[in-house]
Amino acid sequence: MAIWHKPEERGHALTALDIDHTDIMPTSVEVSPKEIVPSKGIAAPGHASAVSTYLSRKQKAAIIVRLLLAEGAVLSLQDLPEGLQAELIRQMSDLRYIDRATLKSVIEEFVHEIEDIGLAFPGGIEGTLSILDGAISPSTAARMRKMAGVKLTGDPWAMIAGLEPDLLLNILETESTEIAAVLLSKLKVSVAADLLGQLPGPRARKVAYAVSQTSAIAPDVVERIGRSLADQLGTRAPKAFDDGPVERVGAILNASPAATRDDVLDGLDQDDTAFASAVRKAIFTFADIPARVTPTDIPKITRDVDQAVLVKALVAAVGELEPVAEFILGAISKRMSEQIREEMVEHGDVKPKDGEAAMATITTQIRLLETAGEITLIADENDE
């Protein structure tokens, strides 16, 4: 392989565009033998098979990386340790132009090694835990990270951006103003705007002003901040439940009989007024339908509810719940409404237990459609 060490001495530094978009020297480029200086331990052009044996594995890796980049491949080299990235830069900077025969030999060797690989392991605890994610318990994964002292690899800000908004909000509230400003600057604009709006006024103003002072922060400082936050968040104990206590209690009471629900809420009011208030907001009952559901969404809800169940729920909606039944009947088509009214008359009385079960089926269907994004509940006025 011949290395053209100083192309600038010709008065023109050849680029990839000058040589058919690649570092391979084509036969159309005329170069004087005096300008081609064989590198130490590297044979002259025309002896590719012998040349490839003298190239180090680092040099071959640099050749493959350069070829892939020249072909437009997107490589995630940032996941490599910084020492390897630096060594790759040094190897690529030492090389110049490579003849086609040498390149072909290196490619063939590379392809042969790739084809001989039967199974590859990630190497390191963090990579292994990523593969086993979902197959082992979160507590085991957290314990292994702590025991091994695993440090985050890759871009820490990508991991931070995927965290729950509540966790990000907690960081903005508890960390220093400068750290909060850097975090806010690294998030998507829509996410940052939403989080900033949830901060108390004085804190939001301080963080917003601190963002204006971040222009002079060095990139390595921003990365260290990201790694520190990521490491800190990575040591948090795994959550035993997907939902918070308010959501869990609210979901249980949603499916409970009215008498049980009222009794539990009265008891919560005496023990923890704030928690009881939060649970009341999380509860959605049959009585909440007129205030929380848009009339145009009622047909979507009744469509997937068995008509016999719907009739039973509407028959049981007497007294304070009678307006709810009229709301539902008024939101569906006139023909369907008249048909259901006739069935209600023919049905007769419904046992309270059966009526509550039918109503619970309707409220469950509403929650399912809301979770699926097919309908949107009107915000409770008390949530403001």
Short mmCIF file of C-alpha atoms in Angstrom, two decimals:
data_model
loop_
_atom_site.label_atom_id
_atom_site.label_comp_id
_atom_site.label_asym_id
_atom_site.label_seq_id
_atom_site.Cartn_x
_atom_site.Cartn_y
_atom_site.Cartn_z
CA MET A 1 0.00 0.00 0.00
CA ALA A 2 1.29 3.43 -0.89
CA ILE A 3 0.72 6.39 1.36
CA TRP A 4 0.70 9.88 -0.17
CA HIS A 5 1.92 11.63 2.97
CA LYS A 6 1.77 15.28 1.88
CA PRO A 7 -0.63 15.97 -0.98
CA GLU A 8 -0.53 19.65 -0.12
CA GLU A 9 3.03 19.80 -1.50
CA ARG A 10 1.51 19.44 -4.97
CA GLY A 11 -0.18 22.78 -4.43
CA HIS A 12 -3.59 21.11 -4.27
CA ALA A 13 -4.90 18.91 -1.48
CA LEU A 14 -6.95 16.14 -3.06
CA THR A 15 -10.30 15.43 -1.43
CA ALA A 16 -12.76 12.58 -1.65
CA LEU A 17 -14.55 14.49 -4.39
CA ASP A 18 -11.32 14.69 -6.40
CA ILE A 19 -10.95 10.93 -6.38
CA ASP A 20 -14.44 9.65 -7.09
CA HIS A 21 -15.81 10.22 -3.59
CA THR A 22 -13.45 7.76 -1.94
CA ASP A 23 -9.97 7.56 -0.46
CA ILE A 24 -9.08 4.86 -2.96
CA MET A 25 -6.60 6.24 -5.49
CA PRO A 26 -7.99 5.61 -9.01
CA THR A 27 -5.73 4.79 -11.95
CA SER A 28 -6.76 8.06 -13.59
CA VAL A 29 -4.79 10.07 -11.01
CA GLU A 30 -1.23 10.55 -12.17
CA VAL A 31 1.27 10.63 -9.33
CA SER A 32 5.00 10.78 -9.64
CA PRO A 33 6.88 7.92 -7.93
CA LYS A 34 8.74 10.56 -5.95
CA GLU A 35 5.47 11.68 -4.39
CA ILE A 36 4.52 8.18 -3.23
CA VAL A 37 6.34 7.16 -0.07
CA PRO A 38 5.74 3.57 1.11
CA SER A 39 5.01 3.47 4.84
CA LYS A 40 7.16 1.43 7.16
CA GLY A 41 6.33 -2.27 6.90
CA ILE A 42 3.94 -1.72 3.99
CA ALA A 43 4.56 -3.15 0.55
CA ALA A 44 4.39 -1.25 -2.70
CA PRO A 45 1.24 -1.11 -4.85
CA GLY A 46 0.25 -4.35 -6.51
CA HIS A 47 0.98 -6.54 -3.48
CA ALA A 48 -2.32 -6.17 -1.64
CA SER A 49 -2.44 -9.59 -0.01
CA ALA A 50 1.00 -9.08 1.45
CA VAL A 51 0.16 -5.50 2.43
CA SER A 52 -2.89 -6.46 4.47
CA THR A 53 -0.79 -8.73 6.65
CA TYR A 54 1.46 -5.80 7.60
CA LEU A 55 -1.42 -3.48 8.43
CA SER A 56 -2.35 -3.40 12.10
CA ARG A 57 -5.93 -4.16 13.13
CA LYS A 58 -6.30 -0.53 14.16
CA GLN A 59 -5.28 0.62 10.68
CA LYS A 60 -7.71 -1.83 9.09
CA ALA A 61 -10.48 -0.59 11.36
CA ALA A 62 -9.72 2.99 10.33
CA ILE A 63 -9.87 1.97 6.65
CA ILE A 64 -13.26 0.27 7.12
CA VAL A 65 -14.68 3.26 9.03
CA ARG A 66 -13.47 5.67 6.34
CA LEU A 67 -15.01 3.53 3.60
CA LEU A 68 -18.37 3.30 5.38
CA LEU A 69 -18.45 7.06 5.94
CA ALA A 70 -17.56 7.67 2.29
CA GLU A 71 -20.52 5.49 1.30
CA GLY A 72 -22.89 7.53 3.50
CA ALA A 73 -23.26 5.04 6.34
CA VAL A 74 -24.34 6.44 9.73
CA LEU A 75 -22.07 5.08 12.46
CA SER A 76 -22.76 5.34 16.21
CA LEU A 77 -19.14 5.76 17.17
CA GLN A 78 -20.06 7.95 20.14
CA ASP A 79 -20.89 4.75 22.04
CA LEU A 80 -17.24 3.69 21.93
CA PRO A 81 -15.00 4.52 24.92
CA GLU A 82 -13.31 7.88 24.47
CA GLY A 83 -9.90 6.20 24.31
CA LEU A 84 -10.95 4.14 21.30
CA GLN A 85 -12.48 7.17 19.60
CA ALA A 86 -9.23 9.08 20.07
CA GLU A 87 -7.18 6.14 18.72
CA LEU A 88 -9.44 5.92 15.67
CA ILE A 89 -8.87 9.61 14.98
CA ARG A 90 -5.11 9.14 15.23
CA GLN A 91 -5.11 6.15 12.88
CA MET A 92 -7.26 7.93 10.29
CA SER A 93 -5.08 11.05 10.46
CA ASP A 94 -1.93 8.98 9.81
CA LEU A 95 -3.33 7.34 6.67
CA ARG A 96 -3.57 9.05 3.29
CA TYR A 97 -4.48 7.27 0.04
CA ILE A 98 -4.95 3.51 -0.35
CA ASP A 99 -4.85 1.60 -3.64
CA ARG A 100 -7.88 -0.42 -4.65
CA ALA A 101 -6.20 -3.81 -4.34
CA THR A 102 -5.27 -3.12 -0.71
CA LEU A 103 -8.77 -1.88 0.09
CA LYS A 104 -10.28 -4.99 -1.48
CA SER A 105 -8.04 -7.21 0.64
CA VAL A 106 -9.00 -5.37 3.85
CA ILE A 107 -12.71 -5.56 2.99
CA GLU A 108 -12.50 -9.29 2.27
CA GLU A 109 -10.79 -9.90 5.60
CA PHE A 110 -13.38 -7.77 7.40
CA VAL A 111 -16.31 -9.55 5.74
CA HIS A 112 -14.76 -12.93 6.48
CA GLU A 113 -14.44 -12.10 10.19
CA ILE A 114 -18.00 -10.77 10.34
CA GLU A 115 -19.38 -13.91 8.69
CA ASP A 116 -17.47 -16.11 11.13
CA ILE A 117 -19.17 -14.46 14.13
CA GLY A 118 -21.85 -16.79 15.46
CA LEU A 119 -23.02 -14.77 18.46
CA ALA A 120 -21.91 -11.49 19.97
CA PHE A 121 -22.25 -10.37 23.58
CA PRO A 122 -22.43 -6.68 24.54
CA GLY A 123 -19.51 -6.68 26.95
CA GLY A 124 -19.93 -4.99 30.31
CA ILE A 125 -22.71 -4.95 32.89
CA GLU A 126 -24.67 -2.07 31.39
CA GLY A 127 -24.85 -3.62 27.92
CA THR A 128 -25.88 -6.97 29.40
CA LEU A 129 -28.58 -5.37 31.53
CA SER A 130 -29.93 -3.59 28.46
CA ILE A 131 -30.32 -6.93 26.68
CA LEU A 132 -31.97 -8.49 29.74
CA ASP A 133 -34.33 -5.56 30.25
CA GLY A 134 -37.78 -7.00 30.86
CA ALA A 135 -36.42 -10.51 31.43
CA ILE A 136 -35.07 -9.85 34.93
CA SER A 137 -36.60 -7.95 37.83
CA PRO A 138 -35.88 -4.20 38.13
CA SER A 139 -34.59 -4.74 41.68
CA THR A 140 -31.98 -7.24 40.44
CA ALA A 141 -30.88 -4.88 37.68
CA ALA A 142 -30.54 -1.99 40.14
CA ARG A 143 -28.56 -4.15 42.57
CA MET A 144 -26.18 -5.30 39.84
CA ARG A 145 -25.58 -1.71 38.71
CA LYS A 146 -24.84 -0.65 42.26
CA MET A 147 -22.51 -3.60 42.93
CA ALA A 148 -20.59 -3.09 39.70
CA GLY A 149 -20.49 0.70 39.97
CA VAL A 150 -21.72 0.94 36.40
CA LYS A 151 -21.19 4.26 34.70
CA LEU A 152 -23.50 5.39 31.94
CA THR A 153 -22.17 5.07 28.39
CA GLY A 154 -23.44 6.90 25.33
CA ASP A 155 -25.33 10.18 25.40
CA PRO A 156 -26.65 10.83 28.94
CA TRP A 157 -29.06 13.49 27.71
CA ALA A 158 -30.87 10.97 25.52
CA MET A 159 -31.57 8.90 28.63
CA ILE A 160 -32.65 11.96 30.61
CA ALA A 161 -34.99 13.13 27.83
CA GLY A 162 -36.87 9.82 28.09
CA LEU A 163 -37.67 10.22 31.79
CA GLU A 164 -41.13 10.90 33.16
CA PRO A 165 -42.06 14.63 33.27
CA ASP A 166 -42.70 14.42 37.03
CA LEU A 167 -39.13 13.24 37.58
CA LEU A 168 -37.74 16.02 35.40
CA LEU A 169 -39.87 18.55 37.26
CA ASN A 170 -38.43 17.33 40.56
CA ILE A 171 -34.91 17.93 39.21
CA LEU A 172 -35.84 21.46 38.13
CA GLU A 173 -37.22 22.17 41.60
CA THR A 174 -34.41 20.68 43.70
CA GLU A 175 -31.20 21.20 41.72
CA SER A 176 -29.32 24.50 41.53
CA THR A 177 -30.61 27.16 39.16
CA GLU A 178 -27.64 26.65 36.84
CA ILE A 179 -28.16 22.89 36.61
CA ALA A 180 -31.88 23.41 36.03
CA ALA A 181 -31.10 25.87 33.23
CA VAL A 182 -28.82 23.37 31.47
CA LEU A 183 -31.44 20.63 31.82
CA LEU A 184 -34.16 22.86 30.42
CA SER A 185 -31.93 23.81 27.48
CA LYS A 186 -31.31 20.15 26.57
CA LEU A 187 -34.99 19.16 26.49
CA LYS A 188 -37.40 19.50 23.58
CA VAL A 189 -38.97 22.95 23.45
CA SER A 190 -42.48 21.60 24.02
CA VAL A 191 -41.39 19.57 27.06
CA ALA A 192 -39.33 22.46 28.47
CA ALA A 193 -42.25 24.87 28.07
CA ASP A 194 -44.63 22.51 29.86
CA LEU A 195 -42.20 21.96 32.75
CA LEU A 196 -41.43 25.67 33.06
CA GLY A 197 -45.16 26.36 33.33
CA GLN A 198 -45.42 23.98 36.28
CA LEU A 199 -42.69 25.69 38.29
CA PRO A 200 -43.62 28.35 40.85
CA GLY A 201 -43.38 31.87 39.43
CA PRO A 202 -40.17 33.01 41.20
CA ARG A 203 -38.38 29.73 40.47
CA ALA A 204 -39.49 29.78 36.81
CA ARG A 205 -38.13 33.33 36.37
CA LYS A 206 -34.76 32.43 37.93
CA VAL A 207 -34.35 29.34 35.75
CA ALA A 208 -35.40 31.24 32.61
CA TYR A 209 -32.83 33.94 33.35
CA ALA A 210 -30.15 31.31 34.02
CA VAL A 211 -30.82 29.85 30.55
CA SER A 212 -29.64 33.16 29.10
CA GLN A 213 -26.29 32.65 30.84
CA THR A 214 -25.62 29.17 29.39
CA SER A 215 -24.10 30.26 26.05
CA ALA A 216 -20.53 30.20 27.43
CA ILE A 217 -20.73 26.74 29.01
CA ALA A 218 -18.24 24.32 27.44
CA PRO A 219 -19.62 21.14 25.82
CA ASP A 220 -17.62 18.88 28.14
CA VAL A 221 -19.16 20.63 31.16
CA VAL A 222 -22.65 20.04 29.76
CA GLU A 223 -21.78 16.37 29.24
CA ARG A 224 -20.47 16.03 32.80
CA ILE A 225 -23.68 17.58 34.13
CA GLY A 226 -25.69 15.13 32.05
CA ARG A 227 -23.68 12.14 33.28
CA SER A 228 -23.99 13.29 36.88
CA LEU A 229 -27.77 13.62 36.58
CA ALA A 230 -28.04 10.29 34.74
CA ASP A 231 -25.93 8.49 37.36
CA GLN A 232 -27.98 10.07 40.12
CA LEU A 233 -31.25 9.01 38.53
CA GLY A 234 -29.86 5.56 37.76
CA THR A 235 -29.37 4.88 41.47
CA ARG A 236 -33.02 5.51 42.29
CA ALA A 237 -34.79 2.52 43.73
CA PRO A 238 -37.03 0.77 41.17
CA LYS A 239 -40.75 1.42 41.48
CA ALA A 240 -42.84 -1.49 42.73
CA PHE A 241 -46.00 -0.09 41.11
CA ASP A 242 -46.54 1.50 37.70
CA ASP A 243 -49.10 3.98 39.06
CA GLY A 244 -49.00 6.25 42.08
CA PRO A 245 -51.09 5.64 45.23
CA VAL A 246 -53.72 8.19 44.20
CA GLU A 247 -54.29 6.50 40.84
CA ARG A 248 -54.38 3.02 42.42
CA VAL A 249 -56.90 3.96 45.11
CA GLY A 250 -58.96 5.90 42.57
CA ALA A 251 -59.10 2.92 40.21
CA ILE A 252 -60.16 0.59 43.05
CA LEU A 253 -62.90 2.94 44.22
CA ASN A 254 -64.10 3.43 40.66
CA ALA A 255 -64.98 -0.27 40.55
CA SER A 256 -66.41 -0.34 44.10
CA PRO A 257 -70.07 0.02 45.05
CA ALA A 258 -71.18 3.57 45.80
CA ALA A 259 -71.71 2.84 49.50
CA THR A 260 -68.19 1.43 49.87
CA ARG A 261 -66.70 4.32 47.89
CA ASP A 262 -68.41 6.98 50.00
CA ASP A 263 -67.48 5.25 53.25
CA VAL A 264 -63.80 4.98 52.27
CA LEU A 265 -63.64 8.60 51.13
CA ASP A 266 -65.20 9.78 54.39
CA GLY A 267 -62.55 7.83 56.30
CA LEU A 268 -59.76 9.26 54.12
CA ASP A 269 -61.06 12.77 54.79
CA GLN A 270 -60.53 12.20 58.50
CA ASP A 271 -57.06 10.64 58.15
CA ASP A 272 -55.52 12.66 55.28
CA THR A 273 -57.57 15.44 53.76
CA ALA A 274 -55.07 16.21 50.99
CA PHE A 275 -54.86 12.57 49.91
CA ALA A 276 -58.63 12.21 50.02
CA SER A 277 -59.02 15.30 47.83
CA ALA A 278 -56.54 13.93 45.29
CA VAL A 279 -58.36 10.58 45.22
CA ARG A 280 -61.72 12.29 44.66
CA LYS A 281 -60.24 14.02 41.60
CA ALA A 282 -58.93 10.69 40.30
CA ILE A 283 -62.31 9.00 40.64
CA PHE A 284 -64.68 8.99 37.69
CA THR A 285 -68.20 7.79 38.43
CA PHE A 286 -71.42 7.45 36.48
CA ALA A 287 -72.61 10.74 37.99
CA ASP A 288 -69.61 12.57 36.46
CA ILE A 289 -70.58 11.79 32.86
CA PRO A 290 -72.54 14.99 32.05
CA ALA A 291 -69.82 17.25 33.44
CA ARG A 292 -66.77 15.37 32.11
CA VAL A 293 -67.85 13.80 28.80
CA THR A 294 -68.49 15.71 25.57
CA PRO A 295 -71.93 14.83 24.11
CA THR A 296 -70.37 13.98 20.73
CA ASP A 297 -68.29 11.26 22.45
CA ILE A 298 -71.30 9.42 23.87
CA PRO A 299 -71.96 7.41 20.65
CA LYS A 300 -68.34 6.15 20.74
CA ILE A 301 -68.89 4.97 24.32
CA THR A 302 -72.28 3.28 23.82
CA ARG A 303 -71.11 1.62 20.60
CA ASP A 304 -68.88 -0.83 22.49
CA VAL A 305 -71.25 -1.37 25.44
CA ASP A 306 -73.76 -4.21 25.20
CA GLN A 307 -77.19 -2.65 24.73
CA ALA A 308 -78.71 -4.81 27.46
CA VAL A 309 -76.09 -3.48 29.92
CA LEU A 310 -76.76 0.10 28.78
CA VAL A 311 -80.52 -0.33 29.28
CA LYS A 312 -79.96 -1.79 32.74
CA ALA A 313 -77.70 1.14 33.76
CA LEU A 314 -80.19 3.73 32.50
CA VAL A 315 -83.13 2.04 34.25
CA ALA A 316 -81.13 2.06 37.51
CA ALA A 317 -80.29 5.77 37.08
CA VAL A 318 -83.04 7.22 39.25
CA GLY A 319 -83.18 10.16 41.61
CA GLU A 320 -79.94 12.20 41.40
CA LEU A 321 -78.71 10.03 38.54
CA GLU A 322 -81.75 10.58 36.31
CA PRO A 323 -80.13 13.63 34.58
CA VAL A 324 -77.22 11.37 33.61
CA ALA A 325 -79.57 8.96 31.83
CA GLU A 326 -81.25 11.87 29.99
CA PHE A 327 -77.84 13.23 29.01
CA ILE A 328 -76.84 9.90 27.45
CA LEU A 329 -80.17 9.43 25.67
CA GLY A 330 -80.04 12.99 24.33
CA ALA A 331 -76.55 12.52 22.90
CA ILE A 332 -77.31 9.46 20.76
CA SER A 333 -79.39 9.29 17.60
CA LYS A 334 -83.14 9.85 17.90
CA ARG A 335 -83.98 6.40 16.55
CA MET A 336 -81.60 4.67 18.97
CA SER A 337 -82.86 6.80 21.86
CA GLU A 338 -86.48 5.86 21.19
CA GLN A 339 -85.59 2.18 20.92
CA ILE A 340 -83.71 2.23 24.24
CA ARG A 341 -86.54 4.09 25.97
CA GLU A 342 -88.96 1.39 24.85
CA GLU A 343 -86.65 -1.32 26.21
CA MET A 344 -86.34 0.59 29.50
CA VAL A 345 -90.11 0.55 29.92
CA GLU A 346 -90.28 -3.17 29.17
CA HIS A 347 -87.32 -4.03 31.42
CA GLY A 348 -88.85 -3.19 34.76
CA ASP A 349 -86.99 -2.58 38.01
CA VAL A 350 -83.27 -3.35 38.40
CA LYS A 351 -81.61 -4.51 41.60
CA PRO A 352 -79.23 -1.84 42.97
CA LYS A 353 -76.27 -4.24 42.77
CA ASP A 354 -76.97 -5.07 39.12
CA GLY A 355 -77.52 -1.40 38.31
CA GLU A 356 -74.18 -0.38 39.83
CA ALA A 357 -72.40 -3.15 37.93
CA ALA A 358 -73.92 -1.90 34.65
CA MET A 359 -72.92 1.68 35.44
CA ALA A 360 -69.39 0.52 36.27
CA THR A 361 -69.18 -1.14 32.84
CA ILE A 362 -69.97 2.20 31.18
CA THR A 363 -67.45 4.18 33.25
CA THR A 364 -64.80 1.51 32.59
CA GLN A 365 -65.43 1.84 28.87
CA ILE A 366 -65.01 5.62 29.15
CA ARG A 367 -61.67 5.19 30.91
CA LEU A 368 -60.49 2.72 28.28
CA LEU A 369 -61.34 5.12 25.45
CA GLU A 370 -59.61 7.96 27.28
CA THR A 371 -56.47 5.87 27.78
CA ALA A 372 -56.51 4.92 24.09
CA GLY A 373 -56.76 8.61 23.15
CA GLU A 374 -60.10 8.18 21.37
CA ILE A 375 -61.90 10.60 23.68
CA THR A 376 -60.77 13.41 25.98
CA LEU A 377 -62.47 14.07 29.29
CA ILE A 378 -63.32 17.61 30.25
CA ALA A 379 -61.05 18.83 33.05
CA ASP A 380 -62.62 18.99 36.47
CA GLU A 381 -63.12 22.60 37.51
CA ASN A 382 -61.72 21.74 40.94
CA ASP A 383 -58.40 20.66 39.35
CA GLU A 384 -57.43 24.29 38.78
#
